Every structure is written in structure tokens, then in C-alpha cells.
């Protein structure tokens, strides 16, 4: 993968790359357990929290923030309802296909004042994922839990809420919108990881990207090579004057990434061992393979970050489309030819580390089926109301020959879909056992 370099700023960047690292392999420790902070949503709630949002007009844009919205959060503890948060917020739509193609819309929130909704720390930035195409409503939540059981430094956390909004056209208040996932946005500020630069590789950003990468991606039933959009997510260029972005930040962030890619594409130098965090590269890969997430093949919603001269894979994101299902295809590793893995997989040292990580993480992944049951039980009492309002069959993004199905669980009952998800996890563990053993 080779990036288009802007040579005019090279003289500015020399000081960025004087970090010397003598370790042969860079591997991160398993994620530190961070003490829970006081949360707006208290422990011991008996039902899903209820979020009420009032807007001055209908939300029609995912690009422009709407001012003048208000948010109220209510919970039930010991049989009593109470308001635990009230405040002003900005709101807009979010997502790509989920915003443009699905009837149940996802949203982004930017609170006027930072709030700690779920015990992970205060931030103004929150997302409301609709999970419309997910019959279980659980795919993102379960995938994020899988990632939290690995060495990945940070994974978005969230909780399910019943969402109510006003209808500005009719004047009706507190109209039920279904079950939403209220959670953290992928960003450096307010999170439990630090980065000098955070990058997003996402073909849906074409036309809005900051630079382009040349990489392997899957399109039209075959692997191809071509330009893929790369967007700098941190530092946020909107936080800086335009001249600083043009004269320094764009080229500095580009050259930092270029250095890592030079190491990956010139393997004989051995620099890849010193400049990549192997645990995160392996664990990100295994989480996506376990969940049967093909988004890395496009690529879409793939994040990497650089800190102190080391490149890390992650955080993970976007597991609601076509994941956690048993495939009719020949069992295989779906992502080994994608992104940087096309270069890394031929290396015996990388494969050995990947196998070692799988052996360590496998027991943690097996117990995910218990987590699925816990989360299913938590939303069960409200799932029927959500599904009555938002049936997810047929899916408008299904291929013509798929008969309206993307995942295959769209017309199942809730419990049937949950059982199918658990079966898919255990089946995929068996597939990974077999496929990774063949790499030795």
C-alpha cells in the first residue's frame, strides 16, 4: 500500500521520526482494567433507560449539526422513575448506508456539556446506533465485548436505551422510536487510549478523503488493487486554522503513515518488527474473523493509530451488517488478503504470533455465548415493540439473488436469531481452529 506523498513538507517532518526503538517485537500488554467512574445511568436499573430528544425541526442531514435540541434521560430503580440527565444538545444523522437506505435512522449527539452516561468518562460526543438490519440488535455490542477481551487498548462502550423523539411536523411529543444503542464515538479525546494520529480507511469516504492509499480490496467478487480513501480522524483538522492543516498537519500525518507502510512493504529491512504493535494487529484481525466481519475487505470502518512511533490496529467498529452467521462458502480466513495483512501473512514470524494470540484468546471467545444470553435477556421485554415498529425484512441492500436477506435472520423470531448468533460464534471458533492450524 503506497500513499501519494506531498514532498513540499518533508523538510518539516524530520524531527517526527527520530524515535529509536530497540525492541525486536513491539507487543502491547493485555488491556488494563480501568476503574469504573460515576455514571449518569446508575447501577440497579430495572428496565432500559428512556432517552427523550426534542428537536426544533426534522433531522434531514448527516453533515450539518442541528442546534436547539434538548435531551432528557430517565431510569427506573427500585420501582421508581427518575430523571438522571437533562441538557441541550446538537444532533445530526450519521452513517452511510444506515442513514441513506434504512428506515430507522442513526444519530450523532454533541452535548453542550460533557456527560458520563455509562461510566466510561465524560465527553460531549455520543452516538445512537439504530441497528435496523440486525434482528438480534446485539451484533455491535457482542463484537465490542469480544474486542474488550483482547489486548486492544480501547473499544467503544455503550448500552441499550428506549428512544423517544418529538414529531416537529405534527407537534406530537415523545413518539417511540425503538431500541437504540447509546455509546461512545471512535475518537481519541475522552477515550482510554492516546494517539498522535488516528486514521480511517473507508471507501465510503471517497470524495471526502484527506489522502489515498494503494491497497488490496475486494470488489465485484474478486480481489483488486487500487486507491482507497484515507481520512485523518485525529487530530481533527476542524480544530485548527486552515493554514496549519495545509502547511503542516496534512503532510505530517501523511508522512507518519508513509513511514509505517515503508516498513511493511520493505519487509527485508526488519523495520516492521519495530514499528508495528503485533498484539493489536493480530487481535484486531482475530476479532473481525471471529465475527465474520467482511468490512475490512472493502475496506470500511477500519482504524489504525500511531503513538510514539508505533502503529496500532484498532479500534474496532461497524459489525451490524452480515456478521455472526454461518457461511455456505468453503471455510476460510476472509481477511488475510486485505489491507496490511496481504503483506504480513507470508511472514512465518507474523503467523506464529497470530497463532499464539488465538490460543490465548480462544477461551475468552468461547464464553461470548453467555454474554449473548445476558444481553438478549436485558432487551427482551422491549424487543417485540421495536420489531413491530421496525421489521428488518426485506433488506434494501440485499443482492437481487438474495431474496431480501443480508444476514439470513431477518424473518426469524428474536430467540431464533439469538440462538443462531451463538451457533455462528462456536462454528467460527472451529473454523479458526482449523484454518490457523494450517498456517503452522
Short mmCIF file of C-alpha atoms in Angstrom, two decimals:
data_model
loop_
_atom_site.label_atom_id
_atom_site.label_comp_id
_atom_site.label_asym_id
_atom_site.label_seq_id
_atom_site.Cartn_x
_atom_site.Cartn_y
_atom_site.Cartn_z
CA UNK A 1 0.00 0.00 0.00
CA UNK A 2 1.69 3.19 -1.12
CA UNK A 3 0.40 6.63 -0.32
CA UNK A 4 0.64 9.68 -2.52
CA UNK A 5 3.26 11.83 -0.82
CA UNK A 6 3.31 15.62 -0.75
CA UNK A 7 7.07 16.33 -0.90
CA UNK A 8 6.84 20.05 -0.14
CA UNK A 9 6.58 19.40 3.60
CA UNK A 10 9.27 16.76 4.01
CA UNK A 11 11.69 19.28 5.49
CA UNK A 12 9.18 19.90 8.29
CA UNK A 13 8.97 16.29 9.27
CA UNK A 14 12.48 15.14 10.03
CA UNK A 15 12.05 15.62 13.75
CA UNK A 16 8.97 13.42 13.78
CA UNK A 17 10.90 10.27 13.02
CA UNK A 18 13.84 10.36 15.42
CA UNK A 19 12.23 7.92 17.84
CA UNK A 20 14.57 4.99 18.28
CA UNK A 21 13.14 1.65 19.31
CA UNK A 22 15.49 -1.24 20.07
CA UNK A 23 12.93 -3.97 20.74
CA UNK A 24 12.74 -6.73 18.16
CA UNK A 25 8.99 -7.08 18.56
CA UNK A 26 6.56 -4.48 19.84
CA UNK A 27 3.73 -6.16 21.70
CA UNK A 28 1.23 -4.48 23.97
CA UNK A 29 0.08 -5.95 27.28
CA UNK A 30 -3.50 -7.09 27.68
CA UNK A 31 -5.92 -4.23 28.24
CA UNK A 32 -5.70 -2.67 31.69
CA UNK A 33 -8.89 -2.83 33.73
CA UNK A 34 -9.85 0.78 34.33
CA UNK A 35 -11.89 1.51 37.46
CA UNK A 36 -15.45 2.47 36.65
CA UNK A 37 -16.23 6.15 37.06
CA UNK A 38 -19.51 7.56 38.40
CA UNK A 39 -22.15 7.12 35.73
CA UNK A 40 -25.25 9.13 34.87
CA UNK A 41 -27.06 5.82 34.37
CA UNK A 42 -26.87 4.18 37.83
CA UNK A 43 -26.42 0.54 38.69
CA UNK A 44 -29.51 -1.46 39.52
CA UNK A 45 -31.81 -0.12 36.83
CA UNK A 46 -34.80 -2.38 36.22
CA UNK A 47 -35.67 -1.51 32.62
CA UNK A 48 -33.94 0.04 29.64
CA UNK A 49 -33.13 3.71 30.21
CA UNK A 50 -35.51 6.03 28.37
CA UNK A 51 -34.00 8.84 26.31
CA UNK A 52 -36.22 11.72 25.18
CA UNK A 53 -34.97 14.06 22.45
CA UNK A 54 -36.84 17.15 21.27
CA UNK A 55 -35.75 18.94 18.09
CA UNK A 56 -36.96 22.22 16.56
CA UNK A 57 -37.39 20.58 13.13
CA UNK A 58 -36.98 17.24 11.40
CA UNK A 59 -33.44 15.84 11.19
CA UNK A 60 -32.63 15.63 7.48
CA UNK A 61 -28.82 15.95 7.34
CA UNK A 62 -25.92 13.81 8.49
CA UNK A 63 -23.42 16.56 7.66
CA UNK A 64 -24.84 19.61 9.44
CA UNK A 65 -25.45 19.82 13.17
CA UNK A 66 -28.90 20.96 14.28
CA UNK A 67 -28.91 23.43 17.16
CA UNK A 68 -31.67 23.85 19.70
CA UNK A 69 -32.33 20.22 20.60
CA UNK A 70 -32.85 19.02 24.17
CA UNK A 71 -32.20 15.65 25.76
CA UNK A 72 -33.64 14.01 28.87
CA UNK A 73 -32.67 10.63 30.30
CA UNK A 74 -34.90 8.69 32.70
CA UNK A 75 -34.35 5.41 34.55
CA UNK A 76 -36.29 3.15 36.89
CA UNK A 77 -34.65 1.97 40.11
CA UNK A 78 -36.49 0.17 42.94
CA UNK A 79 -39.80 0.73 41.20
CA UNK A 80 -39.37 4.50 40.95
CA UNK A 81 -38.76 6.58 37.82
CA UNK A 82 -36.31 9.45 37.98
CA UNK A 83 -34.65 11.92 35.62
CA UNK A 84 -30.88 11.45 35.72
CA UNK A 85 -29.87 13.87 32.97
CA UNK A 86 -31.29 16.94 31.24
CA UNK A 87 -29.45 19.22 28.87
CA UNK A 88 -29.13 20.86 25.49
CA UNK A 89 -27.52 19.10 22.57
CA UNK A 90 -26.75 19.34 18.90
CA UNK A 91 -27.89 16.42 16.76
CA UNK A 92 -27.46 15.16 13.20
CA UNK A 93 -27.77 11.95 11.28
CA UNK A 94 -24.80 9.61 10.95
CA UNK A 95 -23.68 6.57 8.99
CA UNK A 96 -23.65 5.81 5.28
CA UNK A 97 -25.99 3.07 4.09
CA UNK A 98 -27.63 3.03 7.52
CA UNK A 99 -28.60 6.67 7.06
CA UNK A 100 -29.41 6.65 3.37
CA UNK A 101 -31.06 3.24 2.88
CA UNK A 102 -32.65 2.17 6.16
CA UNK A 103 -35.93 3.49 7.63
CA UNK A 104 -34.74 3.55 11.26
CA UNK A 105 -32.15 6.32 11.35
CA UNK A 106 -28.95 6.52 13.45
CA UNK A 107 -27.88 9.79 15.05
CA UNK A 108 -24.85 11.61 16.43
CA UNK A 109 -25.08 13.79 19.53
CA UNK A 110 -22.87 16.68 20.62
CA UNK A 111 -23.91 17.73 24.10
CA UNK A 112 -23.49 21.32 25.24
CA UNK A 113 -21.87 19.98 28.42
CA UNK A 114 -19.79 16.83 28.81
CA UNK A 115 -21.61 13.91 30.41
CA UNK A 116 -20.59 10.48 31.68
CA UNK A 117 -23.61 8.43 30.65
CA UNK A 118 -22.19 4.93 31.11
CA UNK A 119 -19.24 5.15 33.48
CA UNK A 120 -16.52 5.45 30.83
CA UNK A 121 -15.76 9.13 31.32
CA UNK A 122 -17.19 12.49 30.36
CA UNK A 123 -17.49 13.52 26.73
CA UNK A 124 -19.77 15.66 24.60
CA UNK A 125 -19.78 13.17 21.73
CA UNK A 126 -22.18 10.21 21.72
CA UNK A 127 -23.82 8.09 19.04
CA UNK A 128 -27.23 6.45 18.79
CA UNK A 129 -26.97 3.35 16.60
CA UNK A 130 -30.26 2.11 15.18
CA UNK A 131 -29.17 -1.48 14.36
CA UNK A 132 -32.12 -1.72 11.96
CA UNK A 133 -30.73 -4.57 9.83
CA UNK A 134 -29.79 -6.64 12.88
CA UNK A 135 -32.61 -8.95 14.01
CA UNK A 136 -30.86 -9.53 17.34
CA UNK A 137 -29.91 -5.84 17.85
CA UNK A 138 -26.80 -7.31 19.50
CA UNK A 139 -24.12 -7.65 16.84
CA UNK A 140 -22.19 -4.46 17.57
CA UNK A 141 -22.49 -4.93 21.33
CA UNK A 142 -21.21 -8.52 21.20
CA UNK A 143 -18.38 -7.69 18.80
CA UNK A 144 -17.26 -4.84 21.05
CA UNK A 145 -17.28 -7.22 24.00
CA UNK A 146 -15.10 -9.64 22.03
CA UNK A 147 -12.64 -6.82 21.39
CA UNK A 148 -12.60 -5.83 25.06
CA UNK A 149 -11.37 -9.34 25.87
CA UNK A 150 -8.23 -8.78 23.79
CA UNK A 151 -5.18 -6.54 24.03
CA UNK A 152 -6.79 -3.74 22.03
CA UNK A 153 -6.29 -0.62 24.12
CA UNK A 154 -9.77 0.82 23.71
CA UNK A 155 -13.13 -0.33 22.38
CA UNK A 156 -16.33 1.73 22.32
CA UNK A 157 -18.72 1.01 25.17
CA UNK A 158 -22.45 1.55 25.18
CA UNK A 159 -25.84 0.49 26.47
CA UNK A 160 -29.29 0.00 25.03
CA UNK A 161 -31.97 2.66 25.52
CA UNK A 162 -35.58 3.19 24.53
CA UNK A 163 -35.56 6.32 22.37
CA UNK A 164 -38.43 8.80 22.15
CA UNK A 165 -38.47 11.87 19.89
CA UNK A 166 -40.94 14.58 19.03
CA UNK A 167 -42.57 14.92 15.61
CA UNK A 168 -41.95 18.57 14.65
CA UNK A 169 -44.44 18.38 11.78
CA UNK A 170 -47.43 17.14 13.78
CA UNK A 171 -46.39 18.61 17.11
CA UNK A 172 -46.67 15.22 18.81
CA UNK A 173 -44.27 14.68 21.70
CA UNK A 174 -42.42 11.60 22.99
CA UNK A 175 -43.02 9.35 19.97
CA UNK A 176 -41.42 5.94 20.48
CA UNK A 177 -38.52 5.27 18.08
CA UNK A 178 -37.42 1.81 19.22
CA UNK A 179 -34.34 0.37 20.92
CA UNK A 180 -31.11 2.23 20.20
CA UNK A 181 -27.51 1.67 21.25
CA UNK A 182 -26.22 4.71 23.13
CA UNK A 183 -22.45 4.63 23.07
CA UNK A 184 -19.08 6.19 22.57
CA UNK A 185 -17.84 7.51 19.27
CA UNK A 186 -14.45 6.40 17.94
CA UNK A 187 -12.27 9.35 18.86
CA UNK A 188 -9.10 9.99 20.83
CA UNK A 189 -10.36 12.74 23.13
CA UNK A 190 -12.20 11.35 26.11
CA UNK A 191 -11.13 7.78 25.39
CA UNK A 192 -8.77 5.45 27.21
CA UNK A 193 -6.12 5.45 24.52
CA UNK A 194 -3.72 8.09 23.30
CA UNK A 195 -2.58 8.70 19.75
CA UNK A 196 -0.52 11.11 17.75
CA UNK A 197 -2.60 10.28 14.67
CA UNK A 198 -5.78 8.25 14.11
CA UNK A 199 -6.63 7.16 10.56
CA UNK A 200 -9.78 5.76 8.96
CA UNK A 201 -9.60 3.57 5.83
CA UNK A 202 -13.08 3.70 4.31
CA UNK A 203 -14.23 3.52 0.70
CA UNK A 204 -17.46 5.30 1.64
CA UNK A 205 -15.35 8.43 2.28
CA UNK A 206 -14.42 8.70 -1.39
CA UNK A 207 -14.51 12.34 -2.39
CA UNK A 208 -14.01 13.49 1.21
CA UNK A 209 -10.69 11.78 1.95
CA UNK A 210 -7.53 13.55 3.06
CA UNK A 211 -5.26 11.28 1.03
CA UNK A 212 -5.35 8.00 -0.87
CA UNK A 213 -3.76 4.63 -0.23
CA UNK A 214 -2.97 1.91 -2.74
CA UNK A 215 -4.08 -1.42 -1.35
CA UNK A 216 -5.84 -4.72 -1.87
CA UNK A 217 -9.61 -4.66 -1.60
CA UNK A 218 -12.49 -6.91 -2.55
CA UNK A 219 -14.95 -5.75 -5.19
CA UNK A 220 -17.11 -7.45 -7.76
CA UNK A 221 -16.30 -10.93 -6.48
CA UNK A 222 -12.53 -10.62 -6.73
CA UNK A 223 -9.51 -9.04 -5.08
CA UNK A 224 -8.26 -5.89 -6.77
CA UNK A 225 -5.63 -3.25 -6.27
CA UNK A 226 -6.41 0.44 -6.32
CA UNK A 227 -6.73 3.69 -4.42
CA UNK A 228 -8.60 3.62 -1.12
CA UNK A 229 -9.65 6.79 0.74
CA UNK A 230 -7.82 7.57 4.00
CA UNK A 231 -9.15 10.20 6.40
CA UNK A 232 -7.34 11.66 9.38
CA UNK A 233 -9.67 11.40 12.39
CA UNK A 234 -7.23 12.78 14.96
CA UNK A 235 -6.06 15.46 15.23
CA UNK A 236 -9.35 16.86 13.96
CA UNK A 237 -8.48 19.40 11.29
CA UNK A 238 -11.61 21.38 12.19
CA UNK A 239 -9.91 22.24 15.48
CA UNK A 240 -7.07 24.07 13.72
CA UNK A 241 -6.74 27.05 11.38
CA UNK A 242 -6.84 26.09 7.71
CA UNK A 243 -3.29 27.29 7.12
CA UNK A 244 -1.97 24.90 9.81
CA UNK A 245 -3.73 21.96 8.16
CA UNK A 246 -2.42 22.87 4.70
CA UNK A 247 1.10 23.84 5.70
CA UNK A 248 1.84 21.18 8.30
CA UNK A 249 -0.70 18.76 9.73
CA UNK A 250 -1.83 17.10 6.50
CA UNK A 251 1.70 16.31 5.37
CA UNK A 252 2.95 15.41 8.84
CA UNK A 253 0.20 12.85 9.35
CA UNK A 254 0.69 11.51 5.83
CA UNK A 255 4.42 11.03 6.27
CA UNK A 256 3.95 9.35 9.66
CA UNK A 257 1.74 6.76 7.97
CA UNK A 258 4.08 6.52 5.00
CA UNK A 259 6.93 5.53 7.30
CA UNK A 260 4.92 2.58 8.65
CA UNK A 261 3.91 1.48 5.19
CA UNK A 262 7.51 1.65 4.01
CA UNK A 263 8.35 -0.78 6.80
CA UNK A 264 5.51 -3.11 5.79
CA UNK A 265 6.30 -3.01 2.08
CA UNK A 266 10.06 -3.40 2.57
CA UNK A 267 9.99 -6.39 4.89
CA UNK A 268 13.62 -7.31 4.39
CA UNK A 269 14.69 -4.34 6.50
CA UNK A 270 13.00 -5.84 9.56
CA UNK A 271 11.54 -2.46 10.48
CA UNK A 272 8.03 -3.91 10.61
CA UNK A 273 9.01 -5.74 13.80
CA UNK A 274 9.94 -2.49 15.50
CA UNK A 275 7.24 -0.21 14.15
CA UNK A 276 4.07 -2.33 14.45
CA UNK A 277 2.31 -3.39 17.64
CA UNK A 278 1.88 -7.08 16.85
CA UNK A 279 -0.65 -7.85 19.56
CA UNK A 280 -3.08 -5.25 18.25
CA UNK A 281 -2.59 -6.26 14.62
CA UNK A 282 -3.28 -9.89 15.49
CA UNK A 283 -6.15 -9.23 17.89
CA UNK A 284 -7.95 -6.80 15.55
CA UNK A 285 -7.69 -9.43 12.84
CA UNK A 286 -8.99 -12.25 15.06
CA UNK A 287 -11.98 -10.25 16.33
CA UNK A 288 -13.06 -9.47 12.78
CA UNK A 289 -12.56 -13.06 11.63
CA UNK A 290 -14.46 -14.41 14.63
CA UNK A 291 -17.43 -12.13 13.95
CA UNK A 292 -17.37 -12.89 10.20
CA UNK A 293 -16.99 -9.17 9.54
CA UNK A 294 -16.13 -8.55 5.90
CA UNK A 295 -15.92 -4.76 6.20
CA UNK A 296 -12.13 -4.95 6.27
CA UNK A 297 -12.16 -6.30 2.74
CA UNK A 298 -13.66 -3.15 1.17
CA UNK A 299 -12.20 -1.61 3.39
CA UNK A 300 -14.78 0.17 5.53
CA UNK A 301 -14.60 1.50 9.09
CA UNK A 302 -11.00 0.30 9.55
CA UNK A 303 -8.95 2.33 12.02
CA UNK A 304 -5.22 2.49 12.75
CA UNK A 305 -3.35 4.87 15.01
CA UNK A 306 0.25 5.89 15.64
CA UNK A 307 1.71 6.76 19.02
CA UNK A 308 5.37 7.36 19.84
CA UNK A 309 6.48 5.92 16.53
CA UNK A 310 4.49 2.67 16.85
CA UNK A 311 1.47 1.79 14.72
CA UNK A 312 -1.52 0.04 16.35
CA UNK A 313 -4.55 -1.61 14.77
CA UNK A 314 -7.96 -0.51 16.02
CA UNK A 315 -10.29 0.48 17.46
CA UNK A 316 -12.87 -1.92 16.00
CA UNK A 317 -16.15 -0.58 14.64
CA UNK A 318 -19.18 -1.46 12.50
CA UNK A 319 -20.39 -5.04 12.96
CA UNK A 320 -24.08 -4.75 12.16
CA UNK A 321 -24.02 -5.86 8.50
CA UNK A 322 -23.85 -9.54 7.63
CA UNK A 323 -21.88 -10.62 10.72
CA UNK A 324 -22.29 -13.58 13.12
CA UNK A 325 -23.58 -16.01 10.53
CA UNK A 326 -22.55 -19.42 9.28
CA UNK A 327 -21.40 -19.07 5.71
CA UNK A 328 -22.16 -21.53 2.94
CA UNK A 329 -18.73 -20.78 1.48
CA UNK A 330 -15.77 -23.07 1.96
CA UNK A 331 -14.41 -22.31 5.47
CA UNK A 332 -11.51 -19.89 5.15
CA UNK A 333 -9.80 -16.83 6.54
CA UNK A 334 -11.72 -13.95 4.99
CA UNK A 335 -9.35 -11.05 5.66
CA UNK A 336 -5.88 -12.45 5.06
CA UNK A 337 -5.58 -10.62 1.72
CA UNK A 338 -6.89 -7.27 2.96
CA UNK A 339 -5.10 -4.08 3.90
CA UNK A 340 -1.72 -4.73 5.52
CA UNK A 341 -2.38 -8.43 6.07
CA UNK A 342 -1.66 -9.16 2.41
CA UNK A 343 1.96 -8.33 3.22
CA UNK A 344 2.17 -9.76 6.73
CA UNK A 345 0.64 -13.21 6.26
CA UNK A 346 3.53 -14.66 4.22
CA UNK A 347 5.87 -13.96 7.18
CA UNK A 348 6.41 -17.02 9.45
CA UNK A 349 7.04 -14.71 12.42
CA UNK A 350 3.70 -12.96 11.97
CA UNK A 351 1.81 -16.23 11.54
CA UNK A 352 3.40 -17.68 14.67
CA UNK A 353 2.39 -14.64 16.69
CA UNK A 354 -1.14 -14.78 15.30
CA UNK A 355 -1.49 -18.45 16.27
CA UNK A 356 -0.17 -17.73 19.77
CA UNK A 357 -2.68 -14.93 20.22
CA UNK A 358 -5.51 -17.21 19.08
CA UNK A 359 -4.57 -19.89 21.60
CA UNK A 360 -4.56 -17.28 24.35
CA UNK A 361 -7.83 -15.60 23.36
CA UNK A 362 -9.85 -18.66 22.37
CA UNK A 363 -11.28 -19.41 25.86
CA UNK A 364 -12.36 -15.79 26.19
CA UNK A 365 -14.18 -16.00 22.88
CA UNK A 366 -15.93 -19.29 23.73
CA UNK A 367 -17.64 -17.67 26.71
CA UNK A 368 -19.10 -14.95 24.50
CA UNK A 369 -22.21 -17.10 24.09
CA UNK A 370 -23.02 -16.42 27.76
CA UNK A 371 -22.68 -12.70 27.13
CA UNK A 372 -25.09 -13.00 24.19
CA UNK A 373 -27.68 -14.55 26.51
CA UNK A 374 -27.20 -11.81 29.11
CA UNK A 375 -27.67 -9.01 26.60
CA UNK A 376 -30.62 -10.75 24.93
CA UNK A 377 -32.37 -11.10 28.28
CA UNK A 378 -31.76 -7.41 29.03
CA UNK A 379 -33.56 -6.16 25.90
CA UNK A 380 -36.10 -8.97 25.59
CA UNK A 381 -39.03 -7.14 27.19
CA UNK A 382 -38.74 -4.27 24.68
CA UNK A 383 -37.55 -6.15 21.60
CA UNK A 384 -41.05 -7.00 20.37
CA UNK A 385 -42.16 -3.36 20.40
CA UNK A 386 -39.03 -2.43 18.47
CA UNK A 387 -39.54 -5.19 15.90
CA UNK A 388 -43.22 -4.38 15.43
CA UNK A 389 -42.19 -0.86 14.56
CA UNK A 390 -39.09 -1.72 12.52
CA UNK A 391 -39.26 -5.18 10.87
CA UNK A 392 -35.94 -5.70 9.10
CA UNK A 393 -37.14 -7.85 6.20
CA UNK A 394 -36.66 -7.33 3.32
CA UNK A 395 -33.32 -5.53 3.47
CA UNK A 396 -32.99 -2.96 0.66
CA UNK A 397 -29.24 -3.61 0.46
CA UNK A 398 -29.66 -7.32 -0.26
CA UNK A 399 -28.40 -8.50 -3.64
CA UNK A 400 -31.13 -9.36 -6.19
CA UNK A 401 -30.49 -13.08 -5.87
CA UNK A 402 -30.57 -12.99 -2.04
CA UNK A 403 -34.34 -12.58 -1.79
CA UNK A 404 -34.24 -9.69 0.66
CA UNK A 405 -31.74 -11.30 3.04
CA UNK A 406 -28.33 -9.96 4.06
CA UNK A 407 -27.63 -11.92 7.21
CA UNK A 408 -30.29 -14.61 6.92
CA UNK A 409 -32.00 -13.99 10.25
CA UNK A 410 -34.23 -11.12 9.13
CA UNK A 411 -37.51 -13.06 9.36
CA UNK A 412 -36.64 -15.22 12.37
CA UNK A 413 -38.07 -14.76 15.84
CA UNK A 414 -35.87 -12.92 18.31
CA UNK A 415 -34.88 -16.08 20.17
CA UNK A 416 -34.21 -17.96 16.93
CA UNK A 417 -31.92 -15.15 15.80
CA UNK A 418 -30.11 -15.11 19.16
CA UNK A 419 -29.59 -18.89 19.06
CA UNK A 420 -28.32 -18.59 15.50
CA UNK A 421 -25.81 -15.96 16.61
CA UNK A 422 -24.44 -18.21 19.34
CA UNK A 423 -24.16 -21.12 16.91
CA UNK A 424 -22.26 -18.88 14.50
CA UNK A 425 -19.74 -17.91 17.20
CA UNK A 426 -19.00 -21.53 18.12
CA UNK A 427 -18.90 -22.57 14.46
CA UNK A 428 -16.46 -19.78 13.62
CA UNK A 429 -14.20 -20.79 16.50
CA UNK A 430 -13.99 -24.28 14.98
CA UNK A 431 -13.19 -22.77 11.57
CA UNK A 432 -10.43 -20.61 13.02
CA UNK A 433 -9.01 -23.61 14.89
CA UNK A 434 -8.71 -25.46 11.59
CA UNK A 435 -7.54 -22.58 9.42
CA UNK A 436 -4.93 -21.24 11.82
CA UNK A 437 -3.55 -24.74 12.41
CA UNK A 438 -2.87 -24.91 8.68
CA UNK A 439 -0.62 -21.84 8.94
CA UNK A 440 1.96 -23.58 11.13
#
